[in-house]
Amino acid sequence: MQVKTKIILFANIILFMAIGPLIAAGFFLGKGFLLPLGITGIVLGNIVACIVASRISERIQRLTTLARAIASDQFEKRIEPTNDELGQLARELIGIAEKLGELDRLKSDFISSISHQFKSPLTAIEGYIDFFIEGIGTGIEKEKQIKALNIMKHNTSRLGKLINDVLDLARIEAGQLEIKRQPLKLADVLEEKAREFQRLARENEIEIVVKREEEIGQVLGDGEKLRKVLDNLLSNALKFNQKKGRVVIEAKVRGGQPGQSSGFVEVSITDTGYGIPKEEISKIFDKFRRLGPEEETAMEELKGPGLGLAIAKGMVEAQGGKIWVESGLGKGSKFIFTLPRA
């Protein structure tokens, strides 16, 4: 039974319960004027009930149409909400549509980006395989062979990293990320990562500096996951920096007393790059969110599908820490995360 019919039926029951005794009293008491008065009341009541029922039914129909549009991936459809319960429901549906629309857009961007990420190294590998096939029987200089094999190896590594990133994000989302927490000498890990990124930094005239307090000691974490977090943050710090810029890796003790195991260590990576717009900061760690535009020619081997910060957040939190960013457009960025002291 439709809502409109139910409202009219319910209104009639109330009207007969209210006016019926009046009509009956008029009949038994011989008050003739009460009968037409009662009938008039019932008729007017029905008219009002029909008008109210039609309006409510129409609004419910609009909500149904909006819900069907959302189910059909038509997230741009809107209705004007009112200031009652149905209006509140309309606002909730509109909010859901906006979030789903944003997620759909990010998913499309992600698929487009990750397709390019797979296609680029695969094309390079395929090209050099053809190079070897065409060279069979004619001979290829050893130097060219070594160069071609190194390029193929590099692109194979890029594919492996991309696959691992996708798998890591899937594990984080499913709550299945395996963490092996143990005492780690943080200073050694930071120096190791700074050395690894020095070549890329020098190529782009960027200086990497490590600053740390002597008493930072050990942290409690997973060495592999900590290195992955630093890889992602340092990649971004170089990728979005400027030539002759600077990246500062700093570690400080927060809470507790020197020599004690209480408290945590705060690690920050600061760059002198483009910075992040204020409206983007709250979304920067969302999955499928890209940090910013990348020039096609800039630091090719640091480019990725935009999963790094979501993975870094998941890994830091899985180790008992927190991660956040301080930034402003044109002011560079400072990514900060914490880990408990061992």
Tab-separated table of C-alpha atoms in Angstrom:
chain	number	residue	atom	x	y	z
A	1	MET	CA	0.000	0.000	0.000
A	2	GLN	CA	1.375	3.442	-0.959
A	3	VAL	CA	2.205	6.043	1.679
A	4	LYS	CA	-0.395	8.437	0.246
A	5	THR	CA	-3.177	5.849	0.607
A	6	LYS	CA	-2.081	5.003	4.144
A	7	ILE	CA	-2.135	8.670	5.197
A	8	ILE	CA	-5.645	9.194	3.776
A	9	LEU	CA	-6.892	5.972	5.362
A	10	PHE	CA	-5.390	6.904	8.730
A	11	ALA	CA	-6.882	10.425	8.471
A	12	ASN	CA	-10.329	8.950	7.759
A	13	ILE	CA	-10.107	6.685	10.789
A	14	ILE	CA	-9.216	9.670	13.000
A	15	LEU	CA	-12.015	11.780	11.452
A	16	PHE	CA	-14.640	9.088	11.986
A	17	MET	CA	-13.438	8.528	15.538
A	18	ALA	CA	-13.676	12.270	16.234
A	19	ILE	CA	-16.773	13.249	14.222
A	20	GLY	CA	-18.679	9.946	14.274
A	21	PRO	CA	-19.906	10.390	17.867
A	22	LEU	CA	-21.044	13.939	16.959
A	23	ILE	CA	-23.147	12.665	14.051
A	24	ALA	CA	-24.573	9.842	16.198
A	25	ALA	CA	-25.459	12.293	18.992
A	26	GLY	CA	-27.218	14.546	16.493
A	27	PHE	CA	-29.213	11.586	15.151
A	28	PHE	CA	-30.370	10.344	18.567
A	29	LEU	CA	-30.961	13.806	20.063
A	30	GLY	CA	-32.781	15.070	17.019
A	31	LYS	CA	-30.256	17.805	16.358
A	32	GLY	CA	-30.401	17.844	12.558
A	33	PHE	CA	-27.780	20.529	12.050
A	34	LEU	CA	-25.099	18.254	13.524
A	35	LEU	CA	-25.369	15.758	10.636
A	36	PRO	CA	-24.396	18.139	7.784
A	37	LEU	CA	-21.809	19.739	10.053
A	38	GLY	CA	-20.218	16.329	10.679
A	39	ILE	CA	-20.302	15.395	6.997
A	40	THR	CA	-18.757	18.742	6.081
A	41	GLY	CA	-15.993	18.116	8.630
A	42	ILE	CA	-15.275	14.696	7.149
A	43	VAL	CA	-15.158	16.078	3.589
A	44	LEU	CA	-12.876	18.988	4.551
A	45	GLY	CA	-10.699	16.650	6.575
A	46	ASN	CA	-10.337	14.343	3.583
A	47	ILE	CA	-9.410	17.249	1.317
A	48	VAL	CA	-6.719	18.397	3.760
A	49	ALA	CA	-5.494	14.799	4.184
A	50	CYS	CA	-5.250	14.377	0.397
A	51	ILE	CA	-3.257	17.610	0.014
A	52	VAL	CA	-0.845	16.705	2.847
A	53	ALA	CA	-0.540	13.106	1.615
A	54	SER	CA	0.210	14.282	-1.946
A	55	ARG	CA	2.942	16.636	-0.759
A	56	ILE	CA	4.557	14.012	1.471
A	57	SER	CA	4.264	11.392	-1.279
A	58	GLU	CA	5.849	13.772	-3.798
A	59	ARG	CA	8.783	14.481	-1.496
A	60	ILE	CA	9.284	10.784	-0.788
A	61	GLN	CA	9.228	10.167	-4.536
A	62	ARG	CA	11.964	12.799	-5.007
A	63	LEU	CA	14.038	11.103	-2.300
A	64	THR	CA	13.488	7.753	-4.014
A	65	THR	CA	14.595	9.232	-7.335
A	66	LEU	CA	17.727	10.640	-5.656
A	67	ALA	CA	18.510	7.267	-4.046
A	68	ARG	CA	18.091	5.504	-7.400
A	69	ALA	CA	20.378	8.060	-9.049
A	70	ILE	CA	23.057	7.385	-6.399
A	71	ALA	CA	22.654	3.634	-6.941
A	72	SER	CA	23.177	4.241	-10.683
A	73	ASP	CA	26.399	6.261	-10.078
A	74	GLN	CA	24.680	9.565	-10.946
A	75	PHE	CA	26.160	11.519	-8.036
A	76	GLU	CA	25.494	14.991	-9.430
A	77	LYS	CA	21.681	14.855	-8.963
A	78	ARG	CA	20.381	17.225	-6.255
A	79	ILE	CA	17.103	18.163	-4.548
A	80	GLU	CA	16.243	21.139	-2.329
A	81	PRO	CA	16.016	19.933	1.302
A	82	THR	CA	13.437	21.299	3.763
A	83	ASN	CA	13.710	21.919	7.512
A	84	ASP	CA	12.015	18.750	8.772
A	85	GLU	CA	12.751	15.032	9.105
A	86	LEU	CA	12.432	14.380	5.368
A	87	GLY	CA	14.655	17.384	4.712
A	88	GLN	CA	17.265	15.931	7.061
A	89	LEU	CA	17.086	12.642	5.174
A	90	ALA	CA	17.535	14.558	1.908
A	91	ARG	CA	20.637	16.304	3.293
A	92	GLU	CA	22.092	12.965	4.389
A	93	LEU	CA	21.501	11.476	0.922
A	94	ILE	CA	23.068	14.537	-0.739
A	95	GLY	CA	26.100	14.189	1.566
A	96	ILE	CA	26.423	10.509	0.666
A	97	ALA	CA	26.168	11.397	-3.046
A	98	GLU	CA	28.933	14.005	-2.698
A	99	LYS	CA	31.254	11.594	-0.875
A	100	LEU	CA	30.571	8.793	-3.358
A	101	GLY	CA	31.092	11.205	-6.254
A	102	GLU	CA	34.446	12.292	-4.841
A	103	LEU	CA	35.458	8.683	-4.234
A	104	ASP	CA	34.409	7.771	-7.778
A	105	ARG	CA	36.508	10.636	-9.174
A	106	LEU	CA	39.515	9.618	-7.091
A	107	LYS	CA	39.073	5.991	-8.144
A	108	SER	CA	39.039	7.027	-11.810
A	109	ASP	CA	42.158	9.154	-11.295
A	110	PHE	CA	43.822	6.261	-9.485
A	111	ILE	CA	42.996	3.749	-12.231
A	112	SER	CA	44.245	6.149	-14.874
A	113	SER	CA	47.433	6.828	-12.932
A	114	ILE	CA	48.180	3.207	-12.044
A	115	SER	CA	47.522	2.127	-15.642
A	116	HIS	CA	50.172	4.617	-16.753
A	117	GLN	CA	52.507	3.421	-14.009
A	118	PHE	CA	52.235	-0.173	-15.257
A	119	LYS	CA	52.331	0.731	-18.938
A	120	SER	CA	55.503	2.845	-18.819
A	121	PRO	CA	57.942	0.202	-17.459
A	122	LEU	CA	56.253	-2.612	-19.402
A	123	THR	CA	56.709	-0.670	-22.640
A	124	ALA	CA	60.397	-0.119	-21.836
A	125	ILE	CA	60.933	-3.803	-21.027
A	126	GLU	CA	59.107	-4.902	-24.168
A	127	GLY	CA	61.159	-2.510	-26.290
A	128	TYR	CA	64.480	-3.877	-25.043
A	129	ILE	CA	63.320	-7.475	-25.435
A	130	ASP	CA	62.628	-6.628	-29.103
A	131	PHE	CA	66.096	-5.064	-29.228
A	132	PHE	CA	67.671	-8.364	-28.145
A	133	ILE	CA	65.483	-10.440	-30.464
A	134	GLU	CA	66.398	-8.283	-33.460
A	135	GLY	CA	70.059	-8.539	-32.510
A	136	ILE	CA	70.127	-12.346	-32.505
A	137	GLY	CA	72.481	-13.509	-35.216
A	138	THR	CA	73.866	-10.053	-35.908
A	139	GLY	CA	75.564	-9.537	-32.585
A	140	ILE	CA	75.147	-6.741	-30.039
A	141	GLU	CA	78.004	-4.912	-28.390
A	142	LYS	CA	78.532	-5.980	-24.774
A	143	GLU	CA	78.267	-2.391	-23.544
A	144	LYS	CA	74.850	-1.988	-25.195
A	145	GLN	CA	73.707	-5.324	-23.777
A	146	ILE	CA	74.645	-4.275	-20.238
A	147	LYS	CA	72.923	-0.910	-20.652
A	148	ALA	CA	69.743	-2.549	-21.984
A	149	LEU	CA	69.694	-5.154	-19.191
A	150	ASN	CA	70.161	-2.461	-16.524
A	151	ILE	CA	67.219	-0.502	-17.932
A	152	MET	CA	65.088	-3.664	-17.939
A	153	LYS	CA	66.130	-4.414	-14.354
A	154	HIS	CA	65.281	-0.869	-13.259
A	155	ASN	CA	61.806	-1.055	-14.832
A	156	THR	CA	61.218	-4.495	-13.329
A	157	SER	CA	62.016	-3.005	-9.920
A	158	ARG	CA	59.526	-0.180	-10.570
A	159	LEU	CA	56.816	-2.731	-11.352
A	160	GLY	CA	57.659	-4.711	-8.220
A	161	LYS	CA	57.458	-1.581	-6.051
A	162	LEU	CA	54.114	-0.628	-7.559
A	163	ILE	CA	52.670	-4.090	-6.935
A	164	ASN	CA	53.974	-4.035	-3.340
A	165	ASP	CA	52.375	-0.603	-2.775
A	166	VAL	CA	48.989	-1.856	-3.969
A	167	LEU	CA	49.287	-4.985	-1.792
A	168	ASP	CA	50.364	-2.933	1.260
A	169	LEU	CA	47.372	-0.615	0.884
A	170	ALA	CA	45.047	-3.617	0.553
A	171	ARG	CA	46.484	-5.143	3.752
A	172	ILE	CA	46.156	-1.848	5.622
A	173	GLU	CA	42.525	-1.438	4.507
A	174	ALA	CA	41.753	-5.029	5.568
A	175	GLY	CA	43.531	-4.627	8.933
A	176	GLN	CA	45.916	-7.451	7.992
A	177	LEU	CA	49.224	-5.569	7.933
A	178	GLU	CA	51.785	-7.698	9.770
A	179	ILE	CA	53.889	-5.691	12.217
A	180	LYS	CA	57.014	-7.087	13.919
A	181	ARG	CA	57.795	-4.574	16.640
A	182	GLN	CA	61.296	-4.580	18.099
A	183	PRO	CA	63.825	-2.042	19.413
A	184	LEU	CA	65.404	-0.065	16.553
A	185	LYS	CA	68.309	2.384	16.633
A	186	LEU	CA	66.523	5.272	14.921
A	187	ALA	CA	69.650	7.344	14.227
A	188	ASP	CA	71.113	4.544	12.101
A	189	VAL	CA	67.899	4.169	10.075
A	190	LEU	CA	67.701	7.930	9.396
A	191	GLU	CA	71.356	8.132	8.297
A	192	GLU	CA	70.895	5.071	6.074
A	193	LYS	CA	67.894	6.602	4.288
A	194	ALA	CA	69.629	9.969	3.877
A	195	ARG	CA	72.547	8.213	2.133
A	196	GLU	CA	70.196	6.277	-0.164
A	197	PHE	CA	68.533	9.484	-1.411
A	198	GLN	CA	71.741	11.513	-1.741
A	199	ARG	CA	72.277	10.671	-5.425
A	200	LEU	CA	68.808	11.825	-6.466
A	201	ALA	CA	69.152	14.893	-4.262
A	202	ARG	CA	72.483	15.892	-5.825
A	203	GLU	CA	71.109	15.420	-9.345
A	204	ASN	CA	68.458	18.022	-8.541
A	205	GLU	CA	70.763	20.261	-6.489
A	206	ILE	CA	68.884	19.532	-3.268
A	207	GLU	CA	70.675	19.295	0.080
A	208	ILE	CA	69.683	16.587	2.594
A	209	VAL	CA	70.491	17.274	6.255
A	210	VAL	CA	69.987	14.976	9.250
A	211	LYS	CA	69.488	16.542	12.694
A	212	ARG	CA	68.935	14.459	15.808
A	213	GLU	CA	69.165	14.689	19.554
A	214	GLU	CA	71.835	12.455	21.091
A	215	GLU	CA	69.390	10.874	23.573
A	216	ILE	CA	66.804	9.655	21.054
A	217	GLY	CA	68.079	6.115	21.625
A	218	GLN	CA	65.861	3.324	20.335
A	219	VAL	CA	62.266	3.264	19.168
A	220	LEU	CA	59.850	0.362	19.216
A	221	GLY	CA	58.781	-0.424	15.667
A	222	ASP	CA	59.049	-2.559	12.554
A	223	GLY	CA	62.286	-1.793	10.695
A	224	GLU	CA	60.931	-2.701	7.262
A	225	LYS	CA	57.761	-0.620	7.707
A	226	LEU	CA	59.707	2.322	9.168
A	227	ARG	CA	61.997	2.352	6.122
A	228	LYS	CA	58.944	2.242	3.846
A	229	VAL	CA	57.462	5.285	5.624
A	230	LEU	CA	60.733	7.195	5.248
A	231	ASP	CA	60.989	6.170	1.576
A	232	ASN	CA	57.554	7.601	0.842
A	233	LEU	CA	58.082	10.845	2.762
A	234	LEU	CA	61.561	11.484	1.364
A	235	SER	CA	60.371	10.728	-2.181
A	236	ASN	CA	57.705	13.402	-1.829
A	237	ALA	CA	60.131	15.853	-0.204
A	238	LEU	CA	62.433	15.557	-3.237
A	239	LYS	CA	59.707	15.285	-5.862
A	240	PHE	CA	57.925	18.471	-4.833
A	241	ASN	CA	60.986	20.464	-3.857
A	242	GLN	CA	62.728	23.149	-5.893
A	243	LYS	CA	66.201	23.120	-7.403
A	244	LYS	CA	68.816	24.185	-4.860
A	245	GLY	CA	66.262	23.380	-2.178
A	246	ARG	CA	66.732	21.645	1.153
A	247	VAL	CA	65.337	18.592	2.959
A	248	VAL	CA	65.836	18.356	6.726
A	249	ILE	CA	65.324	15.044	8.553
A	250	GLU	CA	65.017	15.698	12.284
A	251	ALA	CA	64.373	13.505	15.317
A	252	LYS	CA	63.433	14.755	18.802
A	253	VAL	CA	62.374	13.131	22.057
A	254	ARG	CA	58.865	14.055	23.195
A	255	GLY	CA	57.688	13.103	26.684
A	256	GLY	CA	59.574	11.090	29.298
A	257	GLN	CA	63.067	11.717	30.610
A	258	PRO	CA	66.435	11.041	28.930
A	259	GLY	CA	67.528	7.479	29.617
A	260	GLN	CA	63.984	6.308	30.344
A	261	SER	CA	61.778	4.176	28.092
A	262	SER	CA	58.672	6.337	28.494
A	263	GLY	CA	57.562	8.871	25.890
A	264	PHE	CA	58.026	8.816	22.148
A	265	VAL	CA	60.273	10.133	19.396
A	266	GLU	CA	59.037	12.695	16.864
A	267	VAL	CA	60.531	12.436	13.377
A	268	SER	CA	59.995	15.263	10.897
A	269	ILE	CA	60.889	15.677	7.219
A	270	THR	CA	60.838	19.300	6.091
A	271	ASP	CA	61.239	20.523	2.521
A	272	THR	CA	61.495	23.924	0.828
A	273	GLY	CA	59.071	23.001	-1.937
A	274	TYR	CA	55.734	24.180	-3.265
A	275	GLY	CA	53.711	23.500	-0.119
A	276	ILE	CA	50.142	22.229	0.154
A	277	PRO	CA	46.978	24.374	-0.160
A	278	LYS	CA	45.111	24.740	3.132
A	279	GLU	CA	41.977	23.039	1.772
A	280	GLU	CA	44.000	19.940	0.791
A	281	ILE	CA	45.732	19.326	4.131
A	282	SER	CA	42.808	17.493	5.758
A	283	LYS	CA	42.595	15.097	2.770
A	284	ILE	CA	46.286	14.593	2.119
A	285	PHE	CA	46.462	11.109	3.697
A	286	ASP	CA	43.313	9.805	1.969
A	287	LYS	CA	43.717	6.845	-0.328
A	288	PHE	CA	43.866	7.664	-4.051
A	289	ARG	CA	44.781	11.266	-3.157
A	290	ARG	CA	47.694	12.683	-5.138
A	291	LEU	CA	49.870	15.276	-3.424
A	292	GLY	CA	49.973	17.614	-6.410
A	293	PRO	CA	50.714	17.970	-10.114
A	294	GLU	CA	53.892	16.353	-11.408
A	295	GLU	CA	55.824	17.618	-14.388
A	296	GLU	CA	56.336	14.902	-16.973
A	297	THR	CA	60.086	15.458	-17.036
A	298	ALA	CA	60.744	15.891	-13.332
A	299	MET	CA	62.361	13.081	-11.301
A	300	GLU	CA	60.852	10.206	-13.271
A	301	GLU	CA	61.936	7.441	-10.915
A	302	LEU	CA	60.154	9.086	-7.971
A	303	LYS	CA	56.782	9.231	-9.701
A	304	GLY	CA	54.062	6.960	-8.371
A	305	PRO	CA	50.318	6.330	-8.374
A	306	GLY	CA	49.670	8.498	-5.304
A	307	LEU	CA	49.493	5.726	-2.681
A	308	GLY	CA	52.543	6.740	-0.636
A	309	LEU	CA	50.955	8.934	2.027
A	310	ALA	CA	48.000	6.591	2.639
A	311	ILE	CA	50.474	3.719	3.091
A	312	ALA	CA	52.732	5.827	5.348
A	313	LYS	CA	49.764	6.751	7.572
A	314	GLY	CA	48.634	3.141	7.877
A	315	MET	CA	52.123	1.895	8.709
A	316	VAL	CA	52.851	4.595	11.288
A	317	GLU	CA	49.550	4.001	13.078
A	318	ALA	CA	50.072	0.211	12.986
A	319	GLN	CA	53.343	0.782	14.899
A	320	GLY	CA	51.578	2.804	17.602
A	321	GLY	CA	52.410	6.271	16.277
A	322	LYS	CA	50.675	9.244	14.655
A	323	ILE	CA	51.387	11.221	11.498
A	324	TRP	CA	50.391	14.727	10.378
A	325	VAL	CA	51.543	17.571	8.156
A	326	GLU	CA	52.197	21.282	8.594
A	327	SER	CA	52.267	23.264	5.367
A	328	GLY	CA	51.157	26.312	3.438
A	329	LEU	CA	51.137	27.105	-0.263
A	330	GLY	CA	54.586	28.386	-1.225
A	331	LYS	CA	55.979	27.688	2.262
A	332	GLY	CA	57.172	24.112	1.901
A	333	SER	CA	55.883	21.140	3.885
A	334	LYS	CA	56.776	19.450	7.152
A	335	PHE	CA	55.604	15.857	7.590
A	336	ILE	CA	55.820	14.660	11.182
A	337	PHE	CA	55.304	11.213	12.676
A	338	THR	CA	55.883	9.673	16.088
A	339	LEU	CA	57.002	6.277	17.341
A	340	PRO	CA	57.104	5.020	20.951
A	341	ARG	CA	60.507	4.776	22.601
A	342	ALA	CA	61.827	1.309	23.315
